[in-house]
PDB file of C-alpha atoms in Angstrom:
ATOM      1  CA  MET A 312     -88.374  27.091 -81.422  1.00  0.00           C
ATOM      2  CA  LYS A 313     -87.801  24.351 -78.890  1.00  0.00           C
ATOM      3  CA  LYS A 314     -85.704  22.341 -81.358  1.00  0.00           C
ATOM      4  CA  PHE A 315     -83.607  25.397 -82.108  1.00  0.00           C
ATOM      5  CA  LYS A 316     -82.998  25.960 -78.407  1.00  0.00           C
ATOM      6  CA  GLU A 317     -82.013  22.305 -77.917  1.00  0.00           C
ATOM      7  CA  LYS A 318     -79.655  22.411 -80.908  1.00  0.00           C
ATOM      8  CA  LEU A 319     -78.098  25.649 -79.719  1.00  0.00           C
ATOM      9  CA  GLU A 320     -77.592  24.186 -76.253  1.00  0.00           C
ATOM     10  CA  PHE A 321     -76.076  21.039 -77.778  1.00  0.00           C
ATOM     11  CA  TYR A 322     -73.580  23.037 -79.864  1.00  0.00           C
ATOM     12  CA  ILE A 323     -72.642  25.250 -76.931  1.00  0.00           C
ATOM     13  CA  MET A 324     -72.211  22.304 -74.577  1.00  0.00           C
ATOM     14  CA  TYR A 325     -70.304  20.304 -77.203  1.00  0.00           C
ATOM     15  CA  PHE A 326     -67.096  22.194 -76.417  1.00  0.00           C
ATOM     16  CA  SER A 327     -67.489  22.196 -72.637  1.00  0.00           C
ATOM     17  CA  LEU A 328     -65.088  20.171 -70.509  1.00  0.00           C
ATOM     18  CA  LYS A 329     -67.903  18.054 -69.110  1.00  0.00           C
ATOM     19  CA  GLU A 330     -69.107  16.992 -72.568  1.00  0.00           C
ATOM     20  CA  ARG A 331     -65.588  16.333 -73.840  1.00  0.00           C
ATOM     21  CA  LYS A 332     -64.888  14.100 -70.833  1.00  0.00           C
ATOM     22  CA  LYS A 333     -68.182  12.320 -71.407  1.00  0.00           C
ATOM     23  CA  ARG A 334     -67.344  11.641 -75.073  1.00  0.00           C
ATOM     24  CA  GLU A 335     -63.855  10.528 -74.122  1.00  0.00           C
ATOM     25  CA  TYR A 336     -65.273   8.112 -71.552  1.00  0.00           C
ATOM     26  CA  GLU A 337     -67.635   6.682 -74.185  1.00  0.00           C
ATOM     27  CA  ARG A 338     -64.709   6.122 -76.564  1.00  0.00           C
ATOM     28  CA  PHE A 339     -62.786   4.516 -73.680  1.00  0.00           C
ATOM     29  CA  LYS A 340     -65.630   2.073 -72.995  1.00  0.00           C
ATOM     30  CA  GLU A 341     -65.928   1.195 -76.694  1.00  0.00           C
ATOM     31  CA  SER A 342     -62.186   0.577 -76.957  1.00  0.00           C
ATOM     32  CA  ILE A 343     -62.238  -1.690 -73.914  1.00  0.00           C
ATOM     33  CA  LYS A 344     -65.141  -3.675 -75.354  1.00  0.00           C
ATOM     34  CA  GLU A 345     -63.261  -4.147 -78.633  1.00  0.00           C
ATOM     35  CA  LEU A 346     -60.055  -5.173 -76.869  1.00  0.00           C
ATOM     36  CA  GLU A 347     -61.834  -7.584 -74.521  1.00  0.00           C
ATOM     37  CA  LYS A 348     -63.081  -9.526 -77.560  1.00  0.00           C
ATOM     38  CA  LEU A 349     -59.474 -10.368 -78.479  1.00  0.00           C
ATOM     39  CA  SER A 350     -57.600 -13.362 -77.116  1.00  0.00           C
ATOM     40  CA  ILE A 351     -54.534 -12.950 -74.908  1.00  0.00           C
ATOM     41  CA  THR A 352     -52.232 -13.766 -77.831  1.00  0.00           C
ATOM     42  CA  GLU A 353     -53.938 -11.165 -80.026  1.00  0.00           C
ATOM     43  CA  LEU A 354     -53.672  -8.628 -77.205  1.00  0.00           C
ATOM     44  CA  LYS A 355     -49.957  -9.328 -76.891  1.00  0.00           C
ATOM     45  CA  ALA A 356     -49.558  -8.800 -80.634  1.00  0.00           C
ATOM     46  CA  GLU A 357     -51.523  -5.522 -80.414  1.00  0.00           C
ATOM     47  CA  TYR A 358     -49.393  -4.452 -77.458  1.00  0.00           C
ATOM     48  CA  ILE A 359     -46.142  -5.155 -79.274  1.00  0.00           C
ATOM     49  CA  ASP A 360     -47.375  -3.338 -82.379  1.00  0.00           C
ATOM     50  CA  ALA A 361     -48.509  -0.310 -80.360  1.00  0.00           C
ATOM     51  CA  LYS A 362     -45.250  -0.244 -78.391  1.00  0.00           C
ATOM     52  CA  ALA A 363     -43.207  -0.378 -81.608  1.00  0.00           C
ATOM     53  CA  LYS A 364     -45.292   2.415 -83.173  1.00  0.00           C
ATOM     54  CA  TYR A 365     -44.880   4.552 -80.068  1.00  0.00           C
ATOM     55  CA  LYS A 366     -41.110   4.114 -79.898  1.00  0.00           C
ATOM     56  CA  CYS A 367     -40.700   4.748 -83.620  1.00  0.00           C
ATOM     57  CA  LYS A 368     -42.862   7.896 -83.524  1.00  0.00           C
ATOM     58  CA  LYS A 369     -41.067   9.134 -80.426  1.00  0.00           C
ATOM     59  CA  ILE A 370     -37.619   8.722 -81.956  1.00  0.00           C
ATOM     60  CA  SER A 371     -38.672  10.205 -85.293  1.00  0.00           C
ATOM     61  CA  PHE A 372     -40.308  13.132 -83.474  1.00  0.00           C
ATOM     62  CA  LEU A 373     -37.078  13.862 -81.630  1.00  0.00           C
ATOM     63  CA  VAL A 374     -34.862  13.508 -84.705  1.00  0.00           C
ATOM     64  CA  PHE A 375     -37.095  15.553 -86.992  1.00  0.00           C
ATOM     65  CA  GLY A 376     -37.665  18.077 -84.222  1.00  0.00           C
ATOM     66  CA  ILE A 377     -33.945  18.677 -83.892  1.00  0.00           C
ATOM     67  CA  ILE A 378     -33.511  18.880 -87.666  1.00  0.00           C
ATOM     68  CA  ILE A 379     -36.417  21.331 -87.993  1.00  0.00           C
ATOM     69  CA  LEU A 380     -35.005  23.516 -85.219  1.00  0.00           C
ATOM     70  CA  ILE A 381     -31.599  23.602 -86.910  1.00  0.00           C
ATOM     71  CA  VAL A 382     -33.159  24.483 -90.266  1.00  0.00           C
ATOM     72  CA  LEU A 383     -35.349  27.157 -88.647  1.00  0.00           C
ATOM     73  CA  ASN A 384     -32.302  28.599 -86.940  1.00  0.00           C
ATOM     74  CA  ASN A 385     -30.515  28.958 -90.287  1.00  0.00           C
ATOM     75  CA  ILE A 386     -33.598  30.397 -91.958  1.00  0.00           C
ATOM     76  CA  PHE A 387     -33.981  33.008 -89.238  1.00  0.00           C
ATOM     77  CA  LYS A 388     -30.297  33.910 -89.551  1.00  0.00           C
ATOM     78  CA  LEU A 389     -31.004  34.584 -93.219  1.00  0.00           C
ATOM     79  CA  PHE A 390     -34.115  36.608 -92.323  1.00  0.00           C
ATOM     80  CA  PHE A 391     -32.183  38.761 -89.895  1.00  0.00           C
ATOM     81  CA  TYR A 392     -29.481  39.290 -92.495  1.00  0.00           C
ATOM     82  CA  LEU A 393     -32.107  40.371 -95.039  1.00  0.00           C
ATOM     83  CA  PHE A 394     -33.820  42.510 -92.399  1.00  0.00           C
ATOM     84  CA  GLU A 395     -30.540  44.233 -91.574  1.00  0.00           C
ATOM     85  CA  ASN A 396     -29.798  44.843 -95.262  1.00  0.00           C
ATOM     86  CA  SER A 397     -33.269  46.222 -95.881  1.00  0.00           C
ATOM     87  CA  LEU A 398     -32.798  48.654 -92.984  1.00  0.00           C
ATOM     88  CA  LYS A 399     -29.466  49.709 -94.461  1.00  0.00           C
ATOM     89  CA  PHE A 400     -31.182  50.122 -97.823  1.00  0.00           C
ATOM     90  CA  ILE A 401     -33.817  52.364 -96.241  1.00  0.00           C
ATOM     91  CA  ASN A 402     -31.178  54.502 -94.549  1.00  0.00           C
ATOM     92  CA  LEU A 403     -28.985  54.827 -97.655  1.00  0.00           C
ATOM     93  CA  LYS A 404     -31.711  55.423-100.211  1.00  0.00           C
ATOM     94  CA  GLY A 405     -33.987  58.132 -98.926  1.00  0.00           C
ATOM     95  CA  ASN A 406     -36.252  57.971-101.980  1.00  0.00           C
ATOM     96  CA  ASP A 407     -36.917  54.216-102.000  1.00  0.00           C
ATOM     97  CA  VAL A 408     -38.161  53.869 -98.436  1.00  0.00           C
ATOM     98  CA  GLU A 409     -41.345  52.126 -99.576  1.00  0.00           C
ATOM     99  CA  ILE A 410     -39.421  49.205-101.102  1.00  0.00           C
ATOM    100  CA  GLY A 411     -37.581  48.645 -97.829  1.00  0.00           C
ATOM    101  CA  LYS A 412     -40.822  48.820 -95.828  1.00  0.00           C
ATOM    102  CA  VAL A 413     -42.485  46.290 -98.100  1.00  0.00           C
ATOM    103  CA  MET A 414     -39.463  44.003 -97.802  1.00  0.00           C
ATOM    104  CA  ILE A 415     -39.576  44.208 -93.983  1.00  0.00           C
ATOM    105  CA  ILE A 416     -43.328  43.530 -93.904  1.00  0.00           C
ATOM    106  CA  LEU A 417     -42.935  40.502 -96.186  1.00  0.00           C
ATOM    107  CA  LEU A 418     -40.101  39.130 -94.034  1.00  0.00           C
ATOM    108  CA  VAL A 419     -42.175  39.531 -90.869  1.00  0.00           C
ATOM    109  CA  ILE A 420     -45.245  37.892 -92.439  1.00  0.00           C
ATOM    110  CA  PHE A 421     -43.205  35.003 -93.810  1.00  0.00           C
ATOM    111  CA  SER A 422     -41.488  34.528 -90.436  1.00  0.00           C
ATOM    112  CA  ILE A 423     -44.801  34.445 -88.598  1.00  0.00           C
ATOM    113  CA  LEU A 424     -46.273  31.968 -91.074  1.00  0.00           C
ATOM    114  CA  LEU A 425     -43.211  29.756 -90.755  1.00  0.00           C
ATOM    115  CA  ILE A 426     -43.458  29.791 -86.965  1.00  0.00           C
ATOM    116  CA  ILE A 427     -47.184  28.988 -87.042  1.00  0.00           C
ATOM    117  CA  LEU A 428     -46.659  26.134 -89.513  1.00  0.00           C
ATOM    118  CA  THR A 429     -43.889  24.679 -87.360  1.00  0.00           C
ATOM    119  CA  LEU A 430     -46.010  24.917 -84.219  1.00  0.00           C
ATOM    120  CA  ILE A 431     -48.928  23.206 -85.951  1.00  0.00           C
ATOM    121  CA  CYS A 432     -46.656  20.342 -87.016  1.00  0.00           C
ATOM    122  CA  PHE A 433     -45.235  19.961 -83.502  1.00  0.00           C
ATOM    123  CA  VAL A 434     -48.674  20.044 -81.854  1.00  0.00           C
ATOM    124  CA  ASN A 435     -49.985  17.487 -84.334  1.00  0.00           C
ATOM    125  CA  SER A 436     -47.025  15.183 -83.659  1.00  0.00           C
ATOM    126  CA  ILE A 437     -47.470  15.505 -79.906  1.00  0.00           C
ATOM    127  CA  ARG A 438     -51.191  14.705 -80.175  1.00  0.00           C
ATOM    128  CA  ASN A 439     -50.375  11.685 -82.305  1.00  0.00           C
ATOM    129  CA  LEU A 440     -47.812  10.475 -79.749  1.00  0.00           C
ATOM    130  CA  ARG A 441     -50.339  10.991 -76.956  1.00  0.00           C
ATOM    131  CA  PHE A 442     -52.985   8.992 -78.816  1.00  0.00           C
ATOM    132  CA  ILE A 443     -50.614   6.105 -79.479  1.00  0.00           C
ATOM    133  CA  TYR A 444     -49.416   6.095 -75.862  1.00  0.00           C
ATOM    134  CA  LYS A 445     -53.009   6.155 -74.600  1.00  0.00           C
ATOM    135  CA  ASN A 446     -53.824   3.189 -76.840  1.00  0.00           C
ATOM    136  CA  LEU A 447     -50.734   1.396 -75.545  1.00  0.00           C
ATOM    137  CA  LEU A 448     -51.818   1.899 -71.933  1.00  0.00           C
ATOM    138  CA  LEU A 449     -55.323   0.730 -72.745  1.00  0.00           C
ATOM    139  CA  ILE A 450     -54.057  -2.467 -74.357  1.00  0.00           C
ATOM    140  CA  GLU A 451     -51.758  -3.081 -71.398  1.00  0.00           C
ATOM    141  CA  PHE A 452     -54.654  -2.550 -68.981  1.00  0.00           C
ATOM    142  CA  VAL A 453     -56.955  -5.012 -70.765  1.00  0.00           C
ATOM    143  CA  ARG A 454     -54.130  -7.546 -71.150  1.00  0.00           C
ATOM    144  CA  LYS A 455     -53.372  -7.457 -67.417  1.00  0.00           C
ATOM    145  CA  GLU A 456     -57.068  -7.779 -66.583  1.00  0.00           C
ATOM    146  CA  LYS A 457     -57.376 -10.848 -68.813  1.00  0.00           C
ATOM    147  CA  GLU A 458     -54.214 -12.430 -67.405  1.00  0.00           C
ATOM    148  CA  ASN A 459     -55.465 -11.893 -63.844  1.00  0.00           C
ATOM    149  CA  LYS A 460     -58.751 -13.641 -64.705  1.00  0.00           C
ATOM    150  CA  TRP A 461     -56.852 -16.734 -65.783  1.00  0.00           C
ATOM    151  CA  LEU A 462     -54.796 -16.875 -62.590  1.00  0.00           C
TER     152      LEU A 462
END
């Protein structure tokens, strides 16, 4: 019973802000230890690589973001056109109202799924950019610390 209580408490606390910060701090300390093992030249190479990755991801995020927004805009224009036509179909054909309702429901479901998929992609890209930028700052921090030791 005691083990169950401890496990339950662990799983509940796992998602708390305090525990997340604690895990993040542990990862931070491990990353610093790994980076401190590298020489200054290796740190510079890591810094340049991280900076290049960050810039490339940032530019590609902006370009693909704009392209995706343009494509989504055109898709939603098509959806609204189909929505309008299905409403006209419902009004003109009194007997086939069910077909129009099904068409509207499918358009709404597909639109919502498309929006959710797009948001997931954007959030994932932003998290990836944040991770790369955090790594870049960490490398820069360790590099400056090492250079100050030599001076």
